[in-house]
Amino acid sequence: MADTEPFLRITEIFHSIQGESTWAGLPCTFVRVTGCPLRCVWCDTAYAFQGGTRMTLAEIEQEVERVGTPLVEVTGGEPLAHPNVIPLTRSLADKGFTVLIETSGAFDISALDPRVHRIMDLKCPGSGESDRNLWSNLDHLGPTDEVKFVVADREDYLWARETILERGLDHSVREGRLAALLVSPVWNDLDHEELAGWILEDRLPVRFQLQLHKLIYGADRIGV
């Protein structure tokens, strides 16, 4: 492997059931990029903060092609903390894959190819990282993109609700300018029925979601 070839550090590439977003339930190839500058208090992928294997973009693409699933998600860590994720996602789209990227929303999404479906996590205060939200990213979201809120408690939910209303995200969904608003409870930290009740009461166009992969494989299993 030539030192001049573009590369990323990769924690894992695996084939599993997509557990979140409007794509939940579909077979998907996951490319988990190593490294994240954020430290959300409820993070469930801290094992991807460091280490990983150096792989050229060509090697990553070859492994994705070997798995052969049409749907691919690039995740982390925080993938957009690494500039070479941009050409990787573009190249995967060129090869005909449906490409998702899961990002914290703390990094500029504007350079992503418009064919890439952006699933952007706006950090609620309970994460400890809400001051990292890059609000200008909302201007670059389109009709195939989704915004996710991970909610730890009532205060997080109220923050998400106010963000949706003040930023007009409810109108964006209703008018087709945004694919979905996703609301997820922090795993084992918030009663599901209570969160569902708040959503029903407010009648916002949001999608309640659970982490399907954890329901299938368990919360602590890696590589699924």
Short mmCIF file of C-alpha atoms in Angstrom, two decimals:
data_model
loop_
_atom_site.label_atom_id
_atom_site.label_comp_id
_atom_site.label_asym_id
_atom_site.label_seq_id
_atom_site.Cartn_x
_atom_site.Cartn_y
_atom_site.Cartn_z
CA MET A 1 0.00 0.00 0.00
CA ALA A 2 1.57 3.27 -1.12
CA ASP A 3 1.77 5.97 1.54
CA THR A 4 0.39 8.47 -0.97
CA GLU A 5 -2.91 6.63 -1.44
CA PRO A 6 -5.88 8.22 0.34
CA PHE A 7 -6.89 6.20 3.38
CA LEU A 8 -9.08 6.07 6.48
CA ARG A 9 -8.73 4.29 9.78
CA ILE A 10 -11.55 1.77 9.97
CA THR A 11 -12.84 0.15 13.15
CA GLU A 12 -15.02 -2.40 11.35
CA ILE A 13 -16.87 -3.20 8.15
CA PHE A 14 -19.82 -5.51 8.72
CA HIS A 15 -23.10 -6.73 7.28
CA SER A 16 -26.17 -6.31 9.46
CA ILE A 17 -29.76 -5.15 9.68
CA GLN A 18 -30.08 -1.37 9.56
CA GLY A 19 -31.32 -0.44 13.02
CA GLU A 20 -32.26 3.22 12.69
CA SER A 21 -33.73 5.86 10.36
CA THR A 22 -36.38 5.33 7.70
CA TRP A 23 -34.08 2.62 6.31
CA ALA A 24 -34.50 0.47 9.44
CA GLY A 25 -34.99 -3.23 8.82
CA LEU A 26 -33.04 -3.41 5.56
CA PRO A 27 -29.82 -5.40 5.10
CA CYS A 28 -26.93 -2.93 5.09
CA THR A 29 -23.14 -2.86 4.92
CA PHE A 30 -21.69 -0.65 7.64
CA VAL A 31 -18.34 1.10 7.36
CA ARG A 32 -17.37 2.34 10.81
CA VAL A 33 -14.67 5.01 10.66
CA THR A 34 -12.36 5.31 13.67
CA GLY A 35 -12.18 8.52 15.68
CA CYS A 36 -14.57 11.10 17.08
CA PRO A 37 -13.84 14.44 18.78
CA LEU A 38 -17.21 14.45 20.57
CA ARG A 39 -17.85 12.70 23.87
CA CYS A 40 -21.60 12.25 24.27
CA VAL A 41 -22.29 10.94 27.75
CA TRP A 42 -24.50 8.11 26.41
CA CYS A 43 -22.23 7.11 23.50
CA ASP A 44 -22.54 3.41 22.62
CA THR A 45 -19.57 3.24 20.22
CA ALA A 46 -16.68 4.47 22.38
CA TYR A 47 -14.69 1.49 21.11
CA ALA A 48 -14.41 3.39 17.80
CA PHE A 49 -12.67 6.40 19.36
CA GLN A 50 -9.19 5.03 18.66
CA GLY A 51 -7.29 2.18 17.08
CA GLY A 52 -8.74 0.83 13.87
CA THR A 53 -7.01 -0.47 10.76
CA ARG A 54 -5.51 1.76 8.10
CA MET A 55 -7.28 1.02 4.82
CA THR A 56 -7.03 2.78 1.49
CA LEU A 57 -10.27 3.98 -0.03
CA ALA A 58 -9.85 1.34 -2.73
CA GLU A 59 -9.56 -1.39 -0.09
CA ILE A 60 -12.67 -0.15 1.69
CA GLU A 61 -14.61 -0.13 -1.58
CA GLN A 62 -13.39 -3.64 -2.41
CA GLU A 63 -14.65 -4.93 0.94
CA VAL A 64 -18.01 -3.22 0.48
CA GLU A 65 -18.30 -4.78 -2.98
CA ARG A 66 -17.35 -8.18 -1.57
CA VAL A 67 -20.23 -7.99 0.95
CA GLY A 68 -22.47 -6.99 -1.94
CA THR A 69 -25.38 -5.33 -0.17
CA PRO A 70 -26.88 -2.43 -2.18
CA LEU A 71 -27.33 -0.27 0.93
CA VAL A 72 -24.18 1.10 2.61
CA GLU A 73 -23.88 3.30 5.69
CA VAL A 74 -20.72 5.19 6.62
CA THR A 75 -20.73 5.82 10.35
CA GLY A 76 -18.35 6.20 13.26
CA GLY A 77 -17.07 7.63 15.43
CA GLU A 78 -17.72 10.78 13.50
CA PRO A 79 -17.12 10.15 9.80
CA LEU A 80 -17.04 13.80 8.74
CA ALA A 81 -14.13 14.50 11.08
CA HIS A 82 -12.09 12.72 8.38
CA PRO A 83 -11.88 14.51 4.99
CA ASN A 84 -11.38 11.31 2.98
CA VAL A 85 -14.93 10.23 3.84
CA ILE A 86 -16.16 12.73 1.24
CA PRO A 87 -14.47 11.02 -1.76
CA LEU A 88 -15.30 7.58 -0.33
CA THR A 89 -19.03 8.26 -0.23
CA ARG A 90 -18.94 9.85 -3.68
CA SER A 91 -17.13 6.85 -5.15
CA LEU A 92 -19.55 4.39 -3.54
CA ALA A 93 -22.45 6.35 -5.05
CA ASP A 94 -20.69 6.26 -8.44
CA LYS A 95 -20.57 2.48 -8.14
CA GLY A 96 -24.34 2.36 -7.74
CA PHE A 97 -24.65 1.88 -3.98
CA THR A 98 -27.31 3.67 -1.99
CA VAL A 99 -25.14 5.53 0.51
CA LEU A 100 -26.15 6.75 3.96
CA ILE A 101 -23.94 8.74 6.28
CA GLU A 102 -24.62 9.09 10.00
CA THR A 103 -23.11 12.29 11.35
CA SER A 104 -23.29 14.23 14.58
CA GLY A 105 -24.08 17.49 12.84
CA ALA A 106 -20.98 19.07 14.33
CA PHE A 107 -19.17 19.05 10.98
CA ASP A 108 -20.00 20.73 7.68
CA ILE A 109 -22.14 18.48 5.47
CA SER A 110 -22.20 20.79 2.45
CA ALA A 111 -19.35 19.03 0.60
CA LEU A 112 -21.18 15.68 0.53
CA ASP A 113 -22.40 14.46 -2.82
CA PRO A 114 -26.15 15.17 -3.12
CA ARG A 115 -26.74 11.46 -3.78
CA VAL A 116 -25.61 10.66 -0.22
CA HIS A 117 -28.47 10.41 2.29
CA ARG A 118 -27.52 12.38 5.38
CA ILE A 119 -28.80 11.22 8.76
CA MET A 120 -27.82 14.10 11.01
CA ASP A 121 -27.92 13.85 14.78
CA LEU A 122 -28.68 17.17 16.45
CA LYS A 123 -27.24 16.85 19.93
CA CYS A 124 -29.69 17.47 22.77
CA PRO A 125 -28.40 19.04 26.02
CA GLY A 126 -28.40 15.66 27.79
CA SER A 127 -25.62 14.52 25.48
CA GLY A 128 -23.24 17.10 26.91
CA GLU A 129 -22.36 18.18 23.37
CA SER A 130 -25.25 20.40 22.25
CA ASP A 131 -22.91 23.37 21.91
CA ARG A 132 -21.20 21.53 19.05
CA ASN A 133 -24.24 21.63 16.76
CA LEU A 134 -23.37 23.40 13.50
CA TRP A 135 -26.68 25.06 12.77
CA SER A 136 -25.72 26.13 9.26
CA ASN A 137 -25.97 22.45 8.31
CA LEU A 138 -29.76 22.80 8.33
CA ASP A 139 -29.45 24.97 5.21
CA HIS A 140 -27.83 22.07 3.33
CA LEU A 141 -30.38 19.36 4.10
CA GLY A 142 -32.59 18.11 1.30
CA PRO A 143 -35.59 15.87 0.65
CA THR A 144 -33.62 12.63 1.09
CA ASP A 145 -32.06 13.66 4.42
CA GLU A 146 -33.14 12.96 8.01
CA VAL A 147 -32.59 14.67 11.36
CA LYS A 148 -32.31 12.62 14.54
CA PHE A 149 -32.73 13.61 18.19
CA VAL A 150 -31.50 11.22 20.88
CA VAL A 151 -33.54 12.04 23.99
CA ALA A 152 -32.42 11.23 27.54
CA ASP A 153 -35.27 12.89 29.49
CA ARG A 154 -38.16 15.34 29.37
CA GLU A 155 -35.80 18.30 29.12
CA ASP A 156 -34.16 16.82 26.03
CA TYR A 157 -37.54 16.20 24.47
CA LEU A 158 -38.68 19.78 25.10
CA TRP A 159 -35.43 21.04 23.58
CA ALA A 160 -36.00 18.86 20.50
CA ARG A 161 -39.60 20.07 20.22
CA GLU A 162 -38.59 23.72 20.40
CA THR A 163 -35.78 23.18 17.90
CA ILE A 164 -38.19 21.55 15.45
CA LEU A 165 -40.70 24.39 15.77
CA GLU A 166 -38.29 27.33 15.88
CA ARG A 167 -36.23 26.04 12.95
CA GLY A 168 -39.29 25.11 10.88
CA LEU A 169 -38.27 21.47 10.59
CA ASP A 170 -41.88 20.38 10.95
CA HIS A 171 -42.78 22.41 7.86
CA SER A 172 -39.78 20.97 6.00
CA VAL A 173 -41.06 17.44 6.59
CA ARG A 174 -44.67 18.24 5.76
CA GLU A 175 -43.63 20.01 2.54
CA GLY A 176 -41.22 17.27 1.45
CA ARG A 177 -38.04 19.31 1.90
CA LEU A 178 -36.78 16.88 4.55
CA ALA A 179 -37.36 13.12 4.60
CA ALA A 180 -37.91 12.59 8.32
CA LEU A 181 -37.49 13.77 11.88
CA LEU A 182 -36.41 10.91 14.14
CA VAL A 183 -36.76 10.80 17.92
CA SER A 184 -34.93 8.05 19.82
CA PRO A 185 -34.76 7.35 23.55
CA VAL A 186 -31.34 6.85 25.07
CA TRP A 187 -31.11 3.08 25.48
CA ASN A 188 -32.48 2.01 28.89
CA ASP A 189 -32.66 5.62 30.12
CA LEU A 190 -36.16 6.71 29.14
CA ASP A 191 -39.50 4.92 29.30
CA HIS A 192 -40.67 4.18 25.77
CA GLU A 193 -44.35 4.67 26.51
CA GLU A 194 -43.68 8.02 28.16
CA LEU A 195 -41.76 9.28 25.14
CA ALA A 196 -44.48 7.99 22.80
CA GLY A 197 -47.06 9.88 24.86
CA TRP A 198 -45.21 13.17 24.50
CA ILE A 199 -44.96 12.69 20.74
CA LEU A 200 -48.66 11.89 20.43
CA GLU A 201 -49.63 14.86 22.58
CA ASP A 202 -47.64 17.34 20.50
CA ARG A 203 -48.76 15.99 17.11
CA LEU A 204 -45.45 16.79 15.50
CA PRO A 205 -44.45 14.98 12.27
CA VAL A 206 -41.74 12.97 14.00
CA ARG A 207 -40.95 9.28 13.81
CA PHE A 208 -40.44 7.44 17.11
CA GLN A 209 -37.64 4.94 16.67
CA LEU A 210 -35.87 2.31 18.72
CA GLN A 211 -32.47 0.86 17.89
CA LEU A 212 -33.67 -2.24 16.09
CA HIS A 213 -30.21 -3.82 15.95
CA LYS A 214 -30.03 -3.77 19.76
CA LEU A 215 -33.42 -5.43 20.01
CA ILE A 216 -32.20 -8.16 17.66
CA TYR A 217 -28.62 -8.71 18.84
CA GLY A 218 -28.43 -7.15 22.30
CA ALA A 219 -27.07 -3.80 23.40
CA ASP A 220 -23.44 -4.77 23.94
CA ARG A 221 -22.64 -6.80 20.84
CA ILE A 222 -20.13 -5.29 18.43
CA GLY A 223 -20.14 -5.74 14.66
CA VAL A 224 -23.89 -5.98 14.24
#
